mmCIF file of C-alpha atoms and ligand atoms in Angstrom:
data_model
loop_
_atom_site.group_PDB
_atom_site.id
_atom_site.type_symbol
_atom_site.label_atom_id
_atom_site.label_comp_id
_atom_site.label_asym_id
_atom_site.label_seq_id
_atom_site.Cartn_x
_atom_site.Cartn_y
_atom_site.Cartn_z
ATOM 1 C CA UNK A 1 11.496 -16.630 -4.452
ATOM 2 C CA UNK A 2 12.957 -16.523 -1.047
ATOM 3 C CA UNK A 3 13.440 -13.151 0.790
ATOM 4 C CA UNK A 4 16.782 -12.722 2.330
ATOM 5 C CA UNK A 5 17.724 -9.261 3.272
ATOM 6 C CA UNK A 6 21.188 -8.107 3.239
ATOM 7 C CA UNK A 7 22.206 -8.300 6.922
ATOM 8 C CA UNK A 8 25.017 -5.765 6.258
ATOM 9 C CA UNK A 9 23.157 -2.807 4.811
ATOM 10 C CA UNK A 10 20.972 -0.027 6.069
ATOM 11 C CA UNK A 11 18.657 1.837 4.150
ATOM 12 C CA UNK A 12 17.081 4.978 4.898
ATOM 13 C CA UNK A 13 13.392 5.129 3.253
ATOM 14 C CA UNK A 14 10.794 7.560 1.883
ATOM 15 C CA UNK A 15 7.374 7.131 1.503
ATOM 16 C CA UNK A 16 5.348 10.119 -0.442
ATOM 17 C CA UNK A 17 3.148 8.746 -2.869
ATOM 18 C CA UNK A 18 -0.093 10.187 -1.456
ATOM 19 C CA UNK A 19 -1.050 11.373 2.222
ATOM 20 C CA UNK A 20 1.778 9.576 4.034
ATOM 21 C CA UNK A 21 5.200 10.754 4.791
ATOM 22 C CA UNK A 22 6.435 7.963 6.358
ATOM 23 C CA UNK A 23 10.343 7.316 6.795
ATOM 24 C CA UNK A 24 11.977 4.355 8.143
ATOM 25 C CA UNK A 25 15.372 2.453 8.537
ATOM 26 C CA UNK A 26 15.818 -1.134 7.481
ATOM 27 C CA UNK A 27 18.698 -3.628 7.979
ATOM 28 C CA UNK A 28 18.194 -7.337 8.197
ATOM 29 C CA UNK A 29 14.853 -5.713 10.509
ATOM 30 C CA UNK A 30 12.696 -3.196 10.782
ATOM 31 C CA UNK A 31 14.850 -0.319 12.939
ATOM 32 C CA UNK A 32 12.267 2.534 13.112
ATOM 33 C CA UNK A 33 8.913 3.033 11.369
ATOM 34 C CA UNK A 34 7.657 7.198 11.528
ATOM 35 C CA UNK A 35 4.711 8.416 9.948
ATOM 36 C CA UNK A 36 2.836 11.791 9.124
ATOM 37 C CA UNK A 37 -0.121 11.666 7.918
ATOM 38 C CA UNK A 38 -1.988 14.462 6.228
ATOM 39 C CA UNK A 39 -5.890 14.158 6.414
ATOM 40 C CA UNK A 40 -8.992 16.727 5.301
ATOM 41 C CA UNK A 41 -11.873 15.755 7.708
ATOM 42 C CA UNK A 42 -14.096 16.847 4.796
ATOM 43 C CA UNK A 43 -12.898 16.883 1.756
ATOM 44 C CA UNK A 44 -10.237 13.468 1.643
ATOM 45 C CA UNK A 45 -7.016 14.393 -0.294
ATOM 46 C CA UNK A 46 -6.426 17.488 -1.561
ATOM 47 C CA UNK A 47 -2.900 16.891 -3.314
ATOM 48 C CA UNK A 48 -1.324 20.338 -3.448
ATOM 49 C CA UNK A 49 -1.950 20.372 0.719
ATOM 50 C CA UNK A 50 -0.699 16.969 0.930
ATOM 51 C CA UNK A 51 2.404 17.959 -0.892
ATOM 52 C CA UNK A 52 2.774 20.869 1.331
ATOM 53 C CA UNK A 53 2.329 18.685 4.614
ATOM 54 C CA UNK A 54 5.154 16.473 3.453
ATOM 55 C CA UNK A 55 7.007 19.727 2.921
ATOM 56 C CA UNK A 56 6.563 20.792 6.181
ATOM 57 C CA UNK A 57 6.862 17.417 8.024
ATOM 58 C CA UNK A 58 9.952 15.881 6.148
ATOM 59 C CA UNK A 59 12.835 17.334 8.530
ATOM 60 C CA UNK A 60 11.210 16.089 11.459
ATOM 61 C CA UNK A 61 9.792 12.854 10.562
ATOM 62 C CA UNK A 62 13.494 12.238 9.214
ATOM 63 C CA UNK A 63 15.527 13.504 12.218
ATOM 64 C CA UNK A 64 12.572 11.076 14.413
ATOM 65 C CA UNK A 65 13.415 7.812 12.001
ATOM 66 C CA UNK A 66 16.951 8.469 12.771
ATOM 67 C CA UNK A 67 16.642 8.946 16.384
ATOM 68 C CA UNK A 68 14.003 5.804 16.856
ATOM 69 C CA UNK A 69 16.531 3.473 14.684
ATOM 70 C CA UNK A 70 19.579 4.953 16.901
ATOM 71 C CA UNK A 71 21.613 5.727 14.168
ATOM 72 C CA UNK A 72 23.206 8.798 12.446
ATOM 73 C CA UNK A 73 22.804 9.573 8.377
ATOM 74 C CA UNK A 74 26.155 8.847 8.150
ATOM 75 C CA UNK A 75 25.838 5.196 9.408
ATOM 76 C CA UNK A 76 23.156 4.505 6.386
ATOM 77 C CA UNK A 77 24.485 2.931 2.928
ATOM 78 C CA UNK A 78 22.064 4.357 0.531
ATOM 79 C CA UNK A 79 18.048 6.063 0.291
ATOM 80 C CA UNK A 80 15.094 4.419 -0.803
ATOM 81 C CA UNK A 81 12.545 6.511 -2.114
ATOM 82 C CA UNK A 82 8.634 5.498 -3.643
ATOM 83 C CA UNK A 83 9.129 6.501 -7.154
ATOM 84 C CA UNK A 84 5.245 5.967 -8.417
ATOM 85 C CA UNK A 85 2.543 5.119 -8.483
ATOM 86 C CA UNK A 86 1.218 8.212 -7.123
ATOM 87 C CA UNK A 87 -0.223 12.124 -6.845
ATOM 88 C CA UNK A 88 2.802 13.560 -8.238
ATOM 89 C CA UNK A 89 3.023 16.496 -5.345
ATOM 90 C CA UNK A 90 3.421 14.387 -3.267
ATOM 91 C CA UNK A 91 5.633 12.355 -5.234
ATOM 92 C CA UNK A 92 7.846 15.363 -5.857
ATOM 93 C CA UNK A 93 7.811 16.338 -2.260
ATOM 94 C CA UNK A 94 9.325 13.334 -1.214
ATOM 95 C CA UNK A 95 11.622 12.834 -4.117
ATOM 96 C CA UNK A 96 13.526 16.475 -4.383
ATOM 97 C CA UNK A 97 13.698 15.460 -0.309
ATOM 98 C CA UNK A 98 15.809 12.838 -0.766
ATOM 99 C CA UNK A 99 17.685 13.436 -4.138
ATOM 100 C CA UNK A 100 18.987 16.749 -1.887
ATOM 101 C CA UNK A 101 19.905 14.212 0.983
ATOM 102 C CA UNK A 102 21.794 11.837 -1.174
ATOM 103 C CA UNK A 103 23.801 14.347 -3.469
ATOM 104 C CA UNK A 104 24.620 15.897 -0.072
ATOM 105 C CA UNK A 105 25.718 12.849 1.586
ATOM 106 C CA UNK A 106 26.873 11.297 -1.312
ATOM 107 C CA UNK A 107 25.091 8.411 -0.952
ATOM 108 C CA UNK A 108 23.361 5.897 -3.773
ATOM 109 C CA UNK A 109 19.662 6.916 -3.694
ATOM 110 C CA UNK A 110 17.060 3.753 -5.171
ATOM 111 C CA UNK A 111 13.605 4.475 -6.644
ATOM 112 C CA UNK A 112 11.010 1.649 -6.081
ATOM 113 C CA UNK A 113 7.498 0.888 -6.842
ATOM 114 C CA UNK A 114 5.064 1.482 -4.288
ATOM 115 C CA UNK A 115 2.887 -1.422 -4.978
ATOM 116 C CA UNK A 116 5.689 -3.886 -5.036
ATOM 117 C CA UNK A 117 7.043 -2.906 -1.732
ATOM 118 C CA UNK A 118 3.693 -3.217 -0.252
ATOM 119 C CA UNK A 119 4.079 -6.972 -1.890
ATOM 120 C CA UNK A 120 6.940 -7.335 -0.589
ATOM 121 C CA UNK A 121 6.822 -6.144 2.863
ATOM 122 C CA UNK A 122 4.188 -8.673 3.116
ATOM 123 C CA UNK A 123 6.444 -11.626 2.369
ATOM 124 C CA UNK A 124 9.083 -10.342 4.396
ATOM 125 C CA UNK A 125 6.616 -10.153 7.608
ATOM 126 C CA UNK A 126 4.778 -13.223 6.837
ATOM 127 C CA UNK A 127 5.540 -16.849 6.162
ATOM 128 C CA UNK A 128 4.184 -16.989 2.489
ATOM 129 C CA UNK A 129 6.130 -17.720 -0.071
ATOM 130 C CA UNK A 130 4.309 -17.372 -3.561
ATOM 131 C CA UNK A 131 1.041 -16.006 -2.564
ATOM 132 C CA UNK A 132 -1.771 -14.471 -4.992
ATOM 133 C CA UNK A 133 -1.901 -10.952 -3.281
ATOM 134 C CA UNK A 134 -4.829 -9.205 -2.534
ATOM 135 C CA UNK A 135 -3.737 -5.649 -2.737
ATOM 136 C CA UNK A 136 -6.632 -3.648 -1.034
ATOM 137 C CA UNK A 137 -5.620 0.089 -0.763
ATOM 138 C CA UNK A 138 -7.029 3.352 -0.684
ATOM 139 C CA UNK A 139 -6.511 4.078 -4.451
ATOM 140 C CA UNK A 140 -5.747 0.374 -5.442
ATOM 141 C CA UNK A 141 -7.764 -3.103 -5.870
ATOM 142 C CA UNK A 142 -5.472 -5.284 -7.744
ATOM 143 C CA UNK A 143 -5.400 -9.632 -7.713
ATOM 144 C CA UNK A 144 -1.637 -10.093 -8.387
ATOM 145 C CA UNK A 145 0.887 -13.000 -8.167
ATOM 146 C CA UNK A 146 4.273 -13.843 -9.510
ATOM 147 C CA UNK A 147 4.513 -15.597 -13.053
ATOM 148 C CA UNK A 148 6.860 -15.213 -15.769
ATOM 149 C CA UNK A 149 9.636 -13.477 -13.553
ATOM 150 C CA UNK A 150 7.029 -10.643 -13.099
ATOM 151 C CA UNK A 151 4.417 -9.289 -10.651
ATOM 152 C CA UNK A 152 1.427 -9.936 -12.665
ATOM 153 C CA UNK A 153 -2.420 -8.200 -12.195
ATOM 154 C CA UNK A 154 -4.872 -10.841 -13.120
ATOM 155 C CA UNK A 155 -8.016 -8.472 -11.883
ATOM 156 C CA UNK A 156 -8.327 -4.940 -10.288
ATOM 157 C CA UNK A 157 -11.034 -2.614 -9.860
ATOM 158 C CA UNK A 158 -9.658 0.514 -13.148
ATOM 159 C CA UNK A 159 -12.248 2.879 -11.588
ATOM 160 C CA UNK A 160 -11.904 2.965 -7.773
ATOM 161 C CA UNK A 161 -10.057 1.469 -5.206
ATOM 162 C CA UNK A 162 -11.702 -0.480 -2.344
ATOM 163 C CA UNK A 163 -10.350 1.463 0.438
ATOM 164 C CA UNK A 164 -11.152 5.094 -1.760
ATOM 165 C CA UNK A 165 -14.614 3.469 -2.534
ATOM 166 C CA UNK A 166 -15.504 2.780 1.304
ATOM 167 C CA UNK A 167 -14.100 6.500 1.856
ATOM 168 C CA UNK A 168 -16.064 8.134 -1.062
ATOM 169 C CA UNK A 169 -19.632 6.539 0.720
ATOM 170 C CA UNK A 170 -17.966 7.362 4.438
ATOM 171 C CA UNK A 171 -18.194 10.894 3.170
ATOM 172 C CA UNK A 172 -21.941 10.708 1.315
ATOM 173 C CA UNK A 173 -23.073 9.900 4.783
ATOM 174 C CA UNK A 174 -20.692 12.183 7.467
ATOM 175 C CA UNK A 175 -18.249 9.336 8.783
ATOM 176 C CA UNK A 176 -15.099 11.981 7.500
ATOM 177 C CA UNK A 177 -12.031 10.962 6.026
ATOM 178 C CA UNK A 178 -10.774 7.672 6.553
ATOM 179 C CA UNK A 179 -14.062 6.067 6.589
ATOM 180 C CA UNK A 180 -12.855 2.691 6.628
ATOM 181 C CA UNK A 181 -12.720 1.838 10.015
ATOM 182 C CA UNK A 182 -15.563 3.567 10.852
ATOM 183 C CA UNK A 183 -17.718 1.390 8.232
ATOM 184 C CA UNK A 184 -16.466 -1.419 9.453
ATOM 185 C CA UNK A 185 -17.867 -0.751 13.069
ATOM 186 C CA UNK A 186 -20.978 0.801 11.969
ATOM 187 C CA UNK A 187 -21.418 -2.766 10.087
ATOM 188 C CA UNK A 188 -21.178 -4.673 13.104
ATOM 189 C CA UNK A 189 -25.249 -3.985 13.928
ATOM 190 C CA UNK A 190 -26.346 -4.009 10.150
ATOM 191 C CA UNK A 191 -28.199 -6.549 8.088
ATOM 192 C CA UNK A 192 -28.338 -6.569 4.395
ATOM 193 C CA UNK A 193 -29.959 -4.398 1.747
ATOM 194 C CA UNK A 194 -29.598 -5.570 -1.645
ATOM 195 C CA UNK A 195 -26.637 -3.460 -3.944
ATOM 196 C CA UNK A 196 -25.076 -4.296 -7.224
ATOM 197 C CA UNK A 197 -22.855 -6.846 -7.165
ATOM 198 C CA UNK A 198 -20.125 -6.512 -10.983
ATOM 199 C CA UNK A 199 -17.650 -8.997 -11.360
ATOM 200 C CA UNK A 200 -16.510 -9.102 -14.710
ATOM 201 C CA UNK A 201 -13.766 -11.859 -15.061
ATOM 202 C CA UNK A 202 -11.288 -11.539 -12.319
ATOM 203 C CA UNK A 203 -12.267 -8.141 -12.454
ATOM 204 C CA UNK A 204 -14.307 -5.861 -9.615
ATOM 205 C CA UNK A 205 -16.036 -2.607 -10.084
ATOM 206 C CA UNK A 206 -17.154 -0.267 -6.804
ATOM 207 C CA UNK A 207 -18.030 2.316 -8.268
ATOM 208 C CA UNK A 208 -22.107 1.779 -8.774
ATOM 209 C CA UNK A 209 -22.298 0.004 -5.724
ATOM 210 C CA UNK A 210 -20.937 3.188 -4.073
ATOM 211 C CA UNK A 211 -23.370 5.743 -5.969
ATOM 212 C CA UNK A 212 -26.243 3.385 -5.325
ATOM 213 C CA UNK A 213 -25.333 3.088 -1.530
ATOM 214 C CA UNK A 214 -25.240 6.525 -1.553
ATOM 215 C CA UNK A 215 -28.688 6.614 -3.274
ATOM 216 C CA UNK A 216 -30.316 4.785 -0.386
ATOM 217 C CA UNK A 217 -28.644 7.104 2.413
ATOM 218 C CA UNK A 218 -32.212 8.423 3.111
ATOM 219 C CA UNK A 219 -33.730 5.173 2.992
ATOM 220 C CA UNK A 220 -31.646 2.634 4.840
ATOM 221 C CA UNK A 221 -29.932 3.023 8.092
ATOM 222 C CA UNK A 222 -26.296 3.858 8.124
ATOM 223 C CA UNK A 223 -25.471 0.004 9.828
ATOM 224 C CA UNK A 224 -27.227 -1.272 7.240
ATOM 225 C CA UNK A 225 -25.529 0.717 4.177
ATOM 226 C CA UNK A 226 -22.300 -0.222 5.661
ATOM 227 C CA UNK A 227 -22.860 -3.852 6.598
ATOM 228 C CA UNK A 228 -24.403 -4.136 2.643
ATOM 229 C CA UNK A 229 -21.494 -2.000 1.222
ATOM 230 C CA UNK A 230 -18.670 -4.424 3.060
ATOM 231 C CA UNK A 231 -20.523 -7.549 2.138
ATOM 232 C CA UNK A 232 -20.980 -6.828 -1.361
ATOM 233 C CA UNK A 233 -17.654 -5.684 -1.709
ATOM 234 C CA UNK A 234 -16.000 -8.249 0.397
ATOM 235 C CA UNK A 235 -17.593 -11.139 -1.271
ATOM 236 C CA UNK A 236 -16.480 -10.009 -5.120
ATOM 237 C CA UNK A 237 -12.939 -9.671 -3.944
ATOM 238 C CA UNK A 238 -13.418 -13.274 -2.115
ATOM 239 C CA UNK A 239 -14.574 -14.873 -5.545
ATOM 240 C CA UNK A 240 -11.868 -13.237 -7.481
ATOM 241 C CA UNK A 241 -9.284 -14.187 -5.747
ATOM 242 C CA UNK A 242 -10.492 -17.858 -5.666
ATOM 243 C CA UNK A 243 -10.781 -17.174 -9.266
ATOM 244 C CA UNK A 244 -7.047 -15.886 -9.340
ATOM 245 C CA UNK A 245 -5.699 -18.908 -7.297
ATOM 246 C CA UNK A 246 -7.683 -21.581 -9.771
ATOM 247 C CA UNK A 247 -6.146 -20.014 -12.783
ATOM 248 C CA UNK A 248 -2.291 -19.741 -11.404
ATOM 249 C CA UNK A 249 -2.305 -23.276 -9.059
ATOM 250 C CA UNK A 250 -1.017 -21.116 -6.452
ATOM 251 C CA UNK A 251 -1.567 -22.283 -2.633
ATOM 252 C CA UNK A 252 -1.298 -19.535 -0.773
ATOM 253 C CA UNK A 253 -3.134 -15.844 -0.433
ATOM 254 C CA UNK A 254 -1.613 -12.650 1.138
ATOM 255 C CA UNK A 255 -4.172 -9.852 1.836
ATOM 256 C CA UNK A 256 -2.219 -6.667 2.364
ATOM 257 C CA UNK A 257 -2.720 -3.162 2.145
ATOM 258 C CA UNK A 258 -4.607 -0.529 4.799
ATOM 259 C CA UNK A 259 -8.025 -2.416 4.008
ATOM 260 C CA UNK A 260 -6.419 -5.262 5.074
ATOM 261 C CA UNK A 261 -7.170 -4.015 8.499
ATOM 262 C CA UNK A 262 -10.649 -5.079 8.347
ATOM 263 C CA UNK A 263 -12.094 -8.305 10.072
ATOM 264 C CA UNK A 264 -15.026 -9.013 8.107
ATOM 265 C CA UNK A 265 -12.824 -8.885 4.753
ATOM 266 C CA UNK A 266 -10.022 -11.219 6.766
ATOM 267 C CA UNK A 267 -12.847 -13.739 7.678
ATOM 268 C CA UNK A 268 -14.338 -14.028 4.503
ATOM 269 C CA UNK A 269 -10.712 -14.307 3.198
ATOM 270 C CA UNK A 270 -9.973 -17.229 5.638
ATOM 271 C CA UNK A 271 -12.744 -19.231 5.384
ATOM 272 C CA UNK A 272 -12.822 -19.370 1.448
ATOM 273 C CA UNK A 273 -9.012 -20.872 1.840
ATOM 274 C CA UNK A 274 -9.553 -23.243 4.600
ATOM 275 C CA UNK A 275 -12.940 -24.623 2.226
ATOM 276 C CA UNK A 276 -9.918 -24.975 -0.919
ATOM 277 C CA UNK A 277 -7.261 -26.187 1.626
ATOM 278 C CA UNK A 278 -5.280 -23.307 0.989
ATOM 279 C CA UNK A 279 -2.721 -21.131 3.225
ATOM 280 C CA UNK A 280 -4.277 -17.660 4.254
ATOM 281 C CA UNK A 281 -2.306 -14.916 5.576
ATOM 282 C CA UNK A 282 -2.289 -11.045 6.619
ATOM 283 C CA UNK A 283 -0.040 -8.845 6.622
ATOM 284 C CA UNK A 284 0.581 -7.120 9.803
ATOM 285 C CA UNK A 285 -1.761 -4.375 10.610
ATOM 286 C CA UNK A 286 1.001 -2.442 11.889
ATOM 287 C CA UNK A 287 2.531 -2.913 8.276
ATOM 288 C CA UNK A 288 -0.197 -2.980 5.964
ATOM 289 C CA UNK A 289 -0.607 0.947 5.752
ATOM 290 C CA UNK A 290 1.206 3.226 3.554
ATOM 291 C CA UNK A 291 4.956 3.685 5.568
ATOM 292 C CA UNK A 292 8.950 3.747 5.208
ATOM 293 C CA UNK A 293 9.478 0.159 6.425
ATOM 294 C CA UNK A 294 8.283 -0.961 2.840
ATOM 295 C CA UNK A 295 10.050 1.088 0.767
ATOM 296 C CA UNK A 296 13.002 -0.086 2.653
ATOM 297 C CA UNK A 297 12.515 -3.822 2.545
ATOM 298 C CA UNK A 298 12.026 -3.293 -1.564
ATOM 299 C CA UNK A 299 15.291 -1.176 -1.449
ATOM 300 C CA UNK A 300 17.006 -3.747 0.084
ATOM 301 C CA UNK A 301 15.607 -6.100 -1.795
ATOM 302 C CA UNK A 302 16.996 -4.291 -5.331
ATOM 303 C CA UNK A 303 20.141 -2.901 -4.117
ATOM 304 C CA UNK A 304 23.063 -4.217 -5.956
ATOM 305 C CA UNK A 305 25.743 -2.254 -4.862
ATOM 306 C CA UNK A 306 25.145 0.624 -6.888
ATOM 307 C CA UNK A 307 28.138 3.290 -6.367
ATOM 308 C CA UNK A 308 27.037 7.376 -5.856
ATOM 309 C CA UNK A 309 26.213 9.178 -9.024
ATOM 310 C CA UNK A 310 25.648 12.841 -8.884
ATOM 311 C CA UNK A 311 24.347 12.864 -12.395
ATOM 312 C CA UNK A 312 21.962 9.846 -12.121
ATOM 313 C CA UNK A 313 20.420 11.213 -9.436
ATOM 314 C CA UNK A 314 19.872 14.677 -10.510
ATOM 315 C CA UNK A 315 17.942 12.990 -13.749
ATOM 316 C CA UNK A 316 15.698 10.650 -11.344
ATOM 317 C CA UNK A 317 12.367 11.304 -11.988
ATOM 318 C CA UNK A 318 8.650 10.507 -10.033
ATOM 319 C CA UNK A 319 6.791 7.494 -12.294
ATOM 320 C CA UNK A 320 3.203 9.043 -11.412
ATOM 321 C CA UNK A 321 1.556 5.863 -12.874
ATOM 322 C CA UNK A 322 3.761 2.942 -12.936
ATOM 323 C CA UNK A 323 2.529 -0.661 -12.453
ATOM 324 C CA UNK A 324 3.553 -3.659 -10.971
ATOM 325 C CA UNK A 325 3.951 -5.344 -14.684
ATOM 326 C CA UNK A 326 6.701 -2.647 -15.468
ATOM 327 C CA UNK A 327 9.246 -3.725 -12.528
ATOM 328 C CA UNK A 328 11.890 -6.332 -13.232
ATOM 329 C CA UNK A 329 11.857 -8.667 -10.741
ATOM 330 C CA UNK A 330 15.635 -9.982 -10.958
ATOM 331 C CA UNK A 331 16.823 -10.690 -7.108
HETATM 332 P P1 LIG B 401 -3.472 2.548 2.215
HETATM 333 O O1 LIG B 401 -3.806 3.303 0.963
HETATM 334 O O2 LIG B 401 -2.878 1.208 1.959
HETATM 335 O O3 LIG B 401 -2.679 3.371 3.195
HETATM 336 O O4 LIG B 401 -4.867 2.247 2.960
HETATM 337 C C1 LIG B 401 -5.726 3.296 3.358
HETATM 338 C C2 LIG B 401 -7.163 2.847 3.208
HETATM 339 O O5 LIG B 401 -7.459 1.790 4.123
HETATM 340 C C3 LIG B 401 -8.164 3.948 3.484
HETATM 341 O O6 LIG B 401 -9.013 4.058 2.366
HETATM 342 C C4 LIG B 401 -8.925 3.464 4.708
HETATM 343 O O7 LIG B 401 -10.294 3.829 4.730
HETATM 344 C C5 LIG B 401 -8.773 1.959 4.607
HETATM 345 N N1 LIG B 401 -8.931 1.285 5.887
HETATM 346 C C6 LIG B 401 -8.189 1.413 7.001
HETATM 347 N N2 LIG B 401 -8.683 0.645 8.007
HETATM 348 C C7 LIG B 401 -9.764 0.003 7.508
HETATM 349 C C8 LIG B 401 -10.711 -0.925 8.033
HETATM 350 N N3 LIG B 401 -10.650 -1.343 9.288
HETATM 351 N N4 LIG B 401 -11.698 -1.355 7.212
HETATM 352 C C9 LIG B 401 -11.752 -0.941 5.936
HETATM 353 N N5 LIG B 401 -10.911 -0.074 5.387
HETATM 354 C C10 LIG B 401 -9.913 0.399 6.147
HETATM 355 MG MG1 LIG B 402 -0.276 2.111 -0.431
#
């Protein structure tokens, strides 16, 4: 599959499927990229606040996007929103958003999967071009690649995602909400205490390793917990994906997603390819977040001239749980 964006449109896209509002315009390039994030120091996400922080934020992140991108609502030729997966407050924050927008403006409104735009927006900023993706998110760990004219998962973690599961310790031990980074830096003067390792198959499973890091928080030094936690996590997702790329013949991997922010992950990542001779690539930090610009490329990337109908729109609906196996893949 080659990406080629249609140089002639502009989309205007929504991203609510969690903590994010982020809203961007795309053309043939990124044209503005805004983002609100809500966070809880404490707690992580509490979805009815998150849904009212989008509520609160939408107007302004929107009138920003349009300002950034120098263009008016008028100029854009239809809305992209996140459909699923996600919380659905947030989901419906975003959504009743933009259905208003486009039955006021009378302009075609596309829903798209989450996930696949974060594929997506990886191809589109990279030079890949049928990569197994490693999605690493904050509520998703999922080994996919293209087969069959479909996304396909070959391995995820059901329980936990990576980025949720580094969180979920970051709180046991006071880092607050997202722990990620912190980890990551706290890791750099650790050595290793032993933790579960569970690969089943091609697939991973954090949640014991979490609750027995968290087990040892009285034990153990917090640069130790976190170096152990990263390599023990890092190195199942390294050995699944090799598994992933043996099974499909594919030549290329694509980390992406906001976990694909960290350098021990992206060095473990590397070095596995360059030992099978295979192409290893990132996704931009800038992009590999939650934001607009992805929901955008996807829209793009789907739109087929669809014309403005009230009626359609009014019946869209938020797909809470939808996965990548669901979406037809047919540009
Ligand atoms: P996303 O759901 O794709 O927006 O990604 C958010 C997740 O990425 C959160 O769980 C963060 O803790 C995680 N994250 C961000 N930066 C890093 C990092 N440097 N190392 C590990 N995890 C990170
Ligand atoms: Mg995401």
């Amino acid at each position: 599959m080659v990406i080629f964006l249609d140089r002639s449109m502009k989309t205007l896209a929504f991203e609510c499927t969690a903590h994010t509002f982020g809203v961007s315009v795309v053309s043939d390039k990124i044209l503005s990229d805004i983002r609100y994030q809500y966070t809880n120091e404490e707690k992580g996400i509490i979805p009815n606040e998150a849904a009212e922080y989008i509520k609160k934020i939408r107007e302004k992140a929107l009138d920003e996007a349009l300002k950034e991108a120098k263009v008016s609502i008028e100029d854009i030729d239809f809305f992209s929103i996140s459909q699923g997966p996600g919380l659905p407050l947030s989901l419906y924050a975003g959504l009743n958003f933009v259905k208003e927008l486009s039955l006021k403006y009378k302009k075609p409104l596309i829903g798209v999967n989450h996930l696949v735009g974060h594929l997506e927006i990886g191809k589109f900023l990279t030079k890949v071009k049928d990569p197994v993706f490693i999605l690493a998110t904050g509520a998703n760990t999922q080994i996919i690649a293209f087969e069959g004219g479909k996304y396909r998962v070959f391995g995820e973690c059901l329980t936990i995602g990576i980025g949720n599961a580094l969180d979920k310790f970051g709180r046991t031990i006071g880092l607050g909400f997202p722990a990620g980074p912190k980890i990551e830096e706290l890791a750099k003067k650790g050595s290793y205490v032993e933790l579960p390792y569970v690969v089943k198959g091609m697939d991973v499973e954090f949640s014991g390793i979490v609750t027995r890091a968290g087990q040892l928080k009285d034990k153990e030094s917090k640069e130790d917990l976190c170096f152990s936690l990263q390599e023990t996590c890092f190195a199942m997702l390294t050995e699944v994906s090799e598994r992933a790329m043996a099974h499909t013949g594919k030549k290329e991997l694509l980390l992406i997603g906001g976990v694909a922010a960290n350098q021990r992950l992206i060095s473990m990542l590397e070095t596995m390819c360059k030992e099978r001779g295979c192409k290893f690539d990132v996704v931009p930090m800038k992009y590999s977040g939650d934001c607009g610009s992805q929901i955008g490329v996807q829209g793009l990337l789907e739109y087929k001239n669809e014309k403005f109908n009230s009626e359609e729109i009014k019946k869209l609906d938020i797909k809470p749980g939808w996965r990548v196996e669901e979406v037809d893949i047919d540009y």
